[in-house]
XYZ file of C-alpha atoms in Angstrom:
412
model
C -42.875 79.099 -21.978
C -41.250 76.103 -23.581
C -41.971 72.405 -23.615
C -39.095 69.997 -24.007
C -38.582 66.294 -23.625
C -36.200 65.484 -20.798
C -32.539 64.853 -21.576
C -33.016 61.144 -20.911
C -35.679 60.939 -23.640
C -35.393 60.738 -27.405
C -37.981 61.190 -30.134
C -37.721 58.691 -32.992
C -39.801 59.197 -36.113
C -41.230 56.357 -38.171
C -43.031 56.535 -41.501
C -46.541 56.715 -39.996
C -46.016 57.048 -36.231
C -43.280 57.875 -33.762
C -41.938 56.806 -30.392
C -40.492 58.443 -27.310
C -37.602 56.434 -25.868
C -37.400 56.994 -22.106
C -33.816 55.931 -21.466
C -34.201 56.344 -17.716
C -36.894 53.674 -17.404
C -36.130 51.811 -20.648
C -39.728 52.190 -21.839
C -40.704 53.064 -25.409
C -43.886 55.140 -25.758
C -45.759 54.976 -29.056
C -47.253 58.227 -30.355
C -49.145 59.226 -33.489
C -47.899 61.387 -36.332
C -49.618 64.504 -35.014
C -47.832 64.127 -31.680
C -44.516 63.718 -33.495
C -45.053 66.982 -35.375
C -46.124 68.764 -32.162
C -42.979 67.691 -30.311
C -40.777 68.639 -33.250
C -42.340 72.102 -33.284
C -41.998 72.399 -29.493
C -38.306 71.675 -29.750
C -37.831 74.517 -32.211
C -39.973 77.195 -30.605
C -42.011 78.356 -27.623
C -45.433 77.066 -26.656
C -46.900 80.437 -27.635
C -45.452 80.012 -31.115
C -46.589 76.411 -31.427
C -50.150 76.796 -30.184
C -52.521 79.188 -28.513
C -53.427 77.346 -25.315
C -56.552 79.438 -24.913
C -58.102 78.073 -28.092
C -60.477 75.122 -27.460
C -59.321 73.274 -30.584
C -55.813 73.109 -29.133
C -56.929 71.487 -25.882
C -56.084 67.925 -27.092
C -52.486 69.059 -27.689
C -52.338 70.617 -24.226
C -53.725 67.414 -22.723
C -51.088 65.380 -24.555
C -48.252 67.535 -23.241
C -49.701 67.304 -19.723
C -49.770 63.523 -20.095
C -46.079 63.538 -21.001
C -45.356 65.642 -17.907
C -47.209 63.098 -15.749
C -45.193 60.301 -17.367
C -42.031 62.260 -16.472
C -40.730 62.397 -20.006
C -41.125 66.158 -20.512
C -41.484 69.481 -18.692
C -42.551 73.083 -19.237
C -39.818 75.731 -18.783
C -40.124 79.488 -18.353
C -36.804 80.059 -20.127
C -35.658 78.240 -23.240
C -33.589 75.215 -22.171
C -30.507 73.943 -23.929
C -31.047 71.649 -26.888
C -30.808 67.909 -26.396
C -27.343 66.550 -26.965
C -26.947 64.419 -30.066
C -26.636 60.661 -29.766
C -23.003 60.070 -28.934
C -21.088 57.503 -30.938
C -20.093 54.650 -28.627
C -16.659 53.096 -28.553
C -15.905 51.039 -31.632
C -16.720 47.385 -30.965
C -13.889 44.954 -30.466
C -13.937 41.200 -30.760
C -15.657 39.685 -27.740
C -17.066 36.290 -28.770
C -15.396 33.689 -30.959
C -16.977 30.542 -32.446
C -14.522 27.889 -33.618
C -16.233 25.366 -35.886
C -13.410 22.877 -35.410
C -14.889 20.071 -37.513
C -17.647 19.538 -40.048
C -17.923 15.862 -39.122
C -20.803 14.708 -36.968
C -22.312 11.416 -35.859
C -25.779 12.934 -36.300
C -27.285 14.038 -39.623
C -29.844 16.527 -38.346
C -32.500 17.546 -40.843
C -31.940 21.267 -40.345
C -28.136 21.446 -39.876
C -26.906 24.921 -40.855
C -23.456 23.501 -41.745
C -24.767 20.387 -43.525
C -22.624 18.313 -41.152
C -22.740 14.532 -40.965
C -20.669 11.363 -40.806
C -19.531 11.531 -44.431
C -15.852 12.283 -43.798
C -15.888 16.038 -44.427
C -12.419 17.426 -45.028
C -11.376 19.755 -42.216
C -8.730 22.103 -43.617
C -7.503 23.996 -40.536
C -4.507 22.302 -38.898
C -4.264 22.082 -35.119
C -1.474 24.673 -34.885
C -3.579 27.228 -36.782
C -6.488 26.691 -34.396
C -4.138 27.218 -31.448
C -2.811 30.410 -33.008
C -6.364 31.635 -33.732
C -7.229 31.199 -30.045
C -4.226 33.370 -29.103
C -5.085 35.932 -31.784
C -8.680 36.099 -30.600
C -7.642 36.804 -27.014
C -5.154 39.438 -28.151
C -7.972 41.112 -30.121
C -10.100 41.350 -26.970
C -12.221 38.198 -26.981
C -13.312 37.006 -23.549
C -15.619 34.170 -24.626
C -15.060 31.206 -26.918
C -17.272 28.337 -28.047
C -16.124 25.150 -29.759
C -18.724 23.844 -32.190
C -19.017 21.599 -35.235
C -20.232 19.295 -36.610
C -19.651 17.454 -33.391
C -16.603 19.039 -31.701
C -15.831 15.908 -29.675
C -15.056 14.113 -32.954
C -12.105 16.459 -33.467
C -9.014 14.618 -32.258
C -7.399 17.622 -30.552
C -10.383 19.321 -28.928
C -8.872 19.034 -25.447
C -5.722 20.824 -26.614
C -7.852 23.720 -27.851
C -9.681 23.941 -24.521
C -6.384 23.945 -22.612
C -5.076 26.690 -24.906
C -8.176 28.799 -24.220
C -7.646 28.271 -20.480
C -3.979 29.249 -20.818
C -4.932 32.419 -22.699
C -7.354 33.416 -19.939
C -10.729 33.277 -21.696
C -13.410 33.967 -19.106
C -16.084 31.838 -20.804
C -15.278 28.537 -22.513
C -18.160 26.481 -23.883
C -18.467 23.376 -26.026
C -21.661 22.955 -28.049
C -22.051 19.194 -28.401
C -24.854 16.759 -29.193
C -23.781 15.048 -25.932
C -23.861 11.527 -27.365
C -20.096 10.901 -27.117
C -19.277 12.257 -23.646
C -17.288 9.858 -21.460
C -16.623 9.863 -17.717
C -13.097 11.073 -18.490
C -14.595 13.997 -20.444
C -16.790 14.867 -17.470
C -13.698 15.042 -15.262
C -11.885 17.174 -17.858
C -14.810 19.615 -18.029
C -14.861 19.964 -14.247
C -11.121 20.514 -13.882
C -10.976 23.156 -16.608
C -14.230 25.022 -15.921
C -15.769 24.132 -19.287
C -19.417 24.955 -19.903
C -21.575 22.806 -22.144
C -24.506 23.357 -24.466
C -26.590 20.777 -26.280
C -29.810 20.406 -28.237
C -32.897 18.295 -27.711
C -35.707 18.037 -30.234
C -38.397 16.262 -28.208
C -39.109 14.621 -24.892
C -39.034 11.199 -26.516
C -36.703 9.092 -28.647
C -39.104 8.563 -31.544
C -39.295 12.234 -32.509
C -35.781 13.285 -31.432
C -34.124 10.516 -33.429
C -36.299 11.350 -36.423
C -34.620 14.775 -36.468
C -31.056 13.570 -35.868
C -31.386 10.524 -38.175
C -29.322 8.718 -35.538
C -31.148 5.850 -33.804
C -30.411 5.851 -30.092
C -29.241 9.481 -30.023
C -31.982 10.614 -27.630
C -31.090 8.010 -25.041
C -27.372 8.825 -25.285
C -27.972 12.561 -25.057
C -30.337 12.309 -22.093
C -28.033 9.933 -20.222
C -25.150 12.360 -20.573
C -27.283 15.400 -19.758
C -28.062 13.801 -16.405
C -24.367 13.062 -15.832
C -23.452 16.643 -16.677
C -26.018 18.070 -14.280
C -25.142 15.566 -11.530
C -21.559 16.818 -11.685
C -22.626 20.486 -11.512
C -21.235 21.375 -14.931
C -23.017 24.465 -16.364
C -25.352 23.371 -19.149
C -27.562 25.149 -21.672
C -30.187 23.253 -23.619
C -31.320 24.656 -26.956
C -34.045 23.395 -29.232
C -35.112 23.961 -32.817
C -38.593 23.350 -34.158
C -39.269 21.990 -37.631
C -42.029 19.951 -39.246
C -40.762 16.697 -37.710
C -41.141 18.004 -34.126
C -43.474 20.985 -34.302
C -45.809 19.502 -31.676
C -42.949 19.229 -29.177
C -42.362 22.856 -28.115
C -44.276 22.637 -24.830
C -42.887 19.165 -24.100
C -39.311 20.384 -24.581
C -39.819 23.351 -22.265
C -41.423 21.123 -19.657
C -38.508 18.687 -19.875
C -36.013 21.543 -19.415
C -37.933 22.694 -16.354
C -37.883 19.183 -14.894
C -34.142 18.964 -15.514
C -33.615 22.282 -13.740
C -32.053 24.169 -16.647
C -33.126 27.527 -18.056
C -36.365 27.292 -20.012
C -36.670 29.195 -23.294
C -39.078 28.900 -26.236
C -37.578 26.771 -29.023
C -35.906 28.627 -31.845
C -36.787 28.509 -35.529
C -34.781 26.934 -38.337
C -32.197 29.197 -39.967
C -32.512 28.816 -43.763
C -28.938 27.746 -44.436
C -27.274 24.386 -45.083
C -29.877 21.616 -44.865
C -32.123 24.114 -43.114
C -32.692 25.877 -46.432
C -35.422 23.439 -47.389
C -39.085 24.416 -47.348
C -40.032 20.787 -46.813
C -38.688 20.719 -43.251
C -40.248 23.985 -42.072
C -43.047 23.736 -39.490
C -46.579 24.460 -40.639
C -47.868 25.968 -37.397
C -45.049 26.735 -34.960
C -43.444 30.162 -35.015
C -41.152 31.791 -32.501
C -42.955 34.355 -30.303
C -43.335 37.366 -32.611
C -41.701 40.734 -32.237
C -44.248 42.968 -30.522
C -44.617 45.639 -27.802
C -43.779 46.439 -25.122
C -40.262 47.392 -26.172
C -37.474 48.261 -23.761
C -33.977 49.620 -24.226
C -31.227 51.462 -22.366
C -28.997 54.467 -22.940
C -26.129 52.207 -23.997
C -28.210 49.968 -26.282
C -30.000 52.934 -27.842
C -26.680 54.567 -28.663
C -25.136 51.343 -30.015
C -28.192 50.682 -32.190
C -27.440 53.854 -34.157
C -23.995 52.625 -35.130
C -23.705 48.829 -34.745
C -25.683 45.654 -35.268
C -27.255 44.524 -32.005
C -26.149 40.902 -32.439
C -23.274 40.750 -34.923
C -20.951 43.432 -33.555
C -18.113 41.913 -31.566
C -18.597 38.354 -32.839
C -17.062 36.152 -35.495
C -17.092 32.462 -36.375
C -14.339 30.472 -38.047
C -15.399 27.414 -40.046
C -13.584 24.117 -40.505
C -12.271 25.444 -43.844
C -10.827 28.557 -42.207
C -13.481 30.971 -43.477
C -14.243 33.819 -41.089
C -17.952 34.671 -41.053
C -19.938 37.077 -38.834
C -22.184 34.344 -37.435
C -22.356 30.554 -37.656
C -25.580 30.971 -39.651
C -24.195 33.600 -42.060
C -22.484 31.019 -44.269
C -22.247 33.178 -47.383
C -20.805 36.277 -45.709
C -17.085 35.533 -45.900
C -14.871 38.119 -44.222
C -11.583 36.379 -44.990
C -9.747 33.136 -44.258
C -7.300 32.395 -41.446
C -5.317 30.109 -43.762
C -4.270 33.114 -45.830
C -4.497 36.021 -43.375
C -3.924 36.739 -39.718
C -7.020 37.270 -37.601
C -5.902 40.833 -36.924
C -5.875 41.585 -40.667
C -9.393 40.197 -41.049
C -10.684 42.114 -38.030
C -9.306 45.335 -39.497
C -10.777 44.630 -42.931
C -13.517 46.622 -44.613
C -15.847 43.618 -44.904
C -15.974 43.011 -41.175
C -16.235 46.716 -40.376
C -19.202 47.063 -42.743
C -20.859 43.968 -41.298
C -20.533 45.061 -37.668
C -21.893 48.498 -38.620
C -25.056 47.105 -40.220
C -27.877 48.966 -38.468
C -31.645 49.008 -38.768
C -31.291 52.367 -40.531
C -30.058 50.372 -43.554
C -32.553 47.503 -43.422
C -35.622 47.433 -45.647
C -38.807 48.353 -43.752
C -36.951 48.574 -40.436
C -35.420 51.907 -41.451
C -38.939 53.390 -41.561
C -39.981 51.961 -38.170
C -40.034 53.983 -34.959
C -39.082 50.895 -32.927
C -35.860 50.261 -34.862
C -33.519 51.243 -32.012
C -35.188 48.921 -29.491
C -35.904 45.869 -31.628
C -33.781 42.738 -31.967
C -32.583 41.446 -35.327
C -31.125 38.305 -36.907
C -29.559 39.123 -40.270
C -28.949 35.470 -41.292
C -32.607 34.644 -40.601
C -33.787 37.714 -42.516
C -31.514 36.936 -45.445
C -32.374 33.241 -45.503
C -36.104 33.987 -45.386
C -35.926 36.473 -48.257
C -36.692 35.038 -51.738
C -33.735 36.946 -53.181
C -31.406 36.221 -50.216
C -30.648 39.905 -49.642
C -28.479 40.748 -46.635
C -30.534 43.887 -45.913
C -33.945 42.252 -46.264
C -36.469 43.201 -43.561
C -36.410 41.323 -40.274
C -38.168 37.967 -40.343
C -41.188 37.467 -38.103
C -42.071 41.147 -37.734
C -45.817 41.749 -37.650
C -45.648 45.547 -37.661
C -46.288 47.664 -40.738
C -44.630 51.064 -40.217
C -46.373 52.427 -43.317
C -49.820 51.928 -41.768
C -48.860 51.926 -38.077
C -50.831 48.685 -37.648
C -49.806 45.401 -36.054
C -50.936 42.329 -37.949
C -53.013 39.696 -36.202
C -50.770 36.681 -35.588
C -53.507 34.329 -34.428
C-alpha cells in the first residue's frame, strides 16, 4: 500500500514546520516537522516500508494520514501511483500595468510623500511627445491598464492629451490618481465622456487633521466637495488613505466615511519609507496595518507564479517625471533605465527588469525558510525601506511569524 498526497496538493517545507497547499480549495494546512518527514518518506516508498501500522507507537502517524484522507488531500493506493508532476513554469510575465508620474509638482506638500512632491517648481524632464510615445509603447508591450499620477497630475498642462492617447490606444483601464482639489465641472464632463476612473486620498474625516497632513489649508473641503461631485456623476472612484503620526487616530473614522460615501472600504495603508516618508518622526506610534497571519489561501496559478515571479512587481512599471523607469512608484532607487535614452521595449527586455520581476520569496531573507512563502503577499519597497541597511532582499515588513521556531508573535 502507498500513501500519496493528491495531485492538486503540494508539500512545502519550512525551516521548522511545513505546509500542505490544497490547490483545489486554496487552503494551506500547517503541519509539524515530523509530519513533513513522514510525507516525504511516504512519497518515496510504501506504507510498509515507512511504518509498521500494527505497532502502537506508530498509531499517531496512522491517525495523521487518516486525517489527511478525511480532509481530501491524500489517499491510500494498492499500487504505487505516478509521482506528482513538478511545478510548471508559467508564461513569462508581460507588461500589464503602467504608472506615468507625469509631474513632480503638487499643490499639496504631504508629510509622507514618496516622491517628495510639492509646489516648489520641480523640473519635469519628459516632453509631451515622449509621454505620448511611451503610452503607445506600453500598449504594444501588452499593457491593458494605465494610471496617471504625480505630484498632482492635473497640474500637468497636457494631461488630457495623454488620456485621449490612452483611449486611442485601447487601454481597458485608465485611471487618474489626484488629490481632487483642482477638479472642475469641465473635468467631470471629460472624465465621463472618456471613461476615466479616479482615485484620491483622504487622511481624516475632518479638515483639521487632513490639512495637517497635506500642509494645504482648505484641501479637505476642496477634496470632499469634488468627491461628492465625482460620485454624483457616477464616475468610478477609489479612496485610499495612509496613516502616520499626524492622523493615527483616524483609521476607523476614515473607513466609516468611505462607507457613508458608498465607496469600497479598506484599512488604511502604512507609510512607505521613501521620499518624505523616510522620516521616523512621522511614523505612527500605535497604528499598524493588519498583520500577515493565517489563514492563508492561494490557487494553482498563484502558487505556480510564486515560484518564478514576484507577486506584486511582475508585469508593472512606473515612469517618473525625469524619465526613470522603476518597478513600482515606491521603489525610487531601483532604476531599470530611462525613456529619454532608451525605448521602452529595450528597457523591458533588459536584465535589470527581468531580475526584478523574477524576485521571489525563495530569495528573500527569512521568507525563503518559511512554509507560507508561496501564499503570502509581499511589498519589496516597504521591506527595503524598513530595513536599516536598505537591502532589496530584506525580509517582509510586518511579518509576525518566525519560521525558525514555528511560532507566531503576539501582536497585541
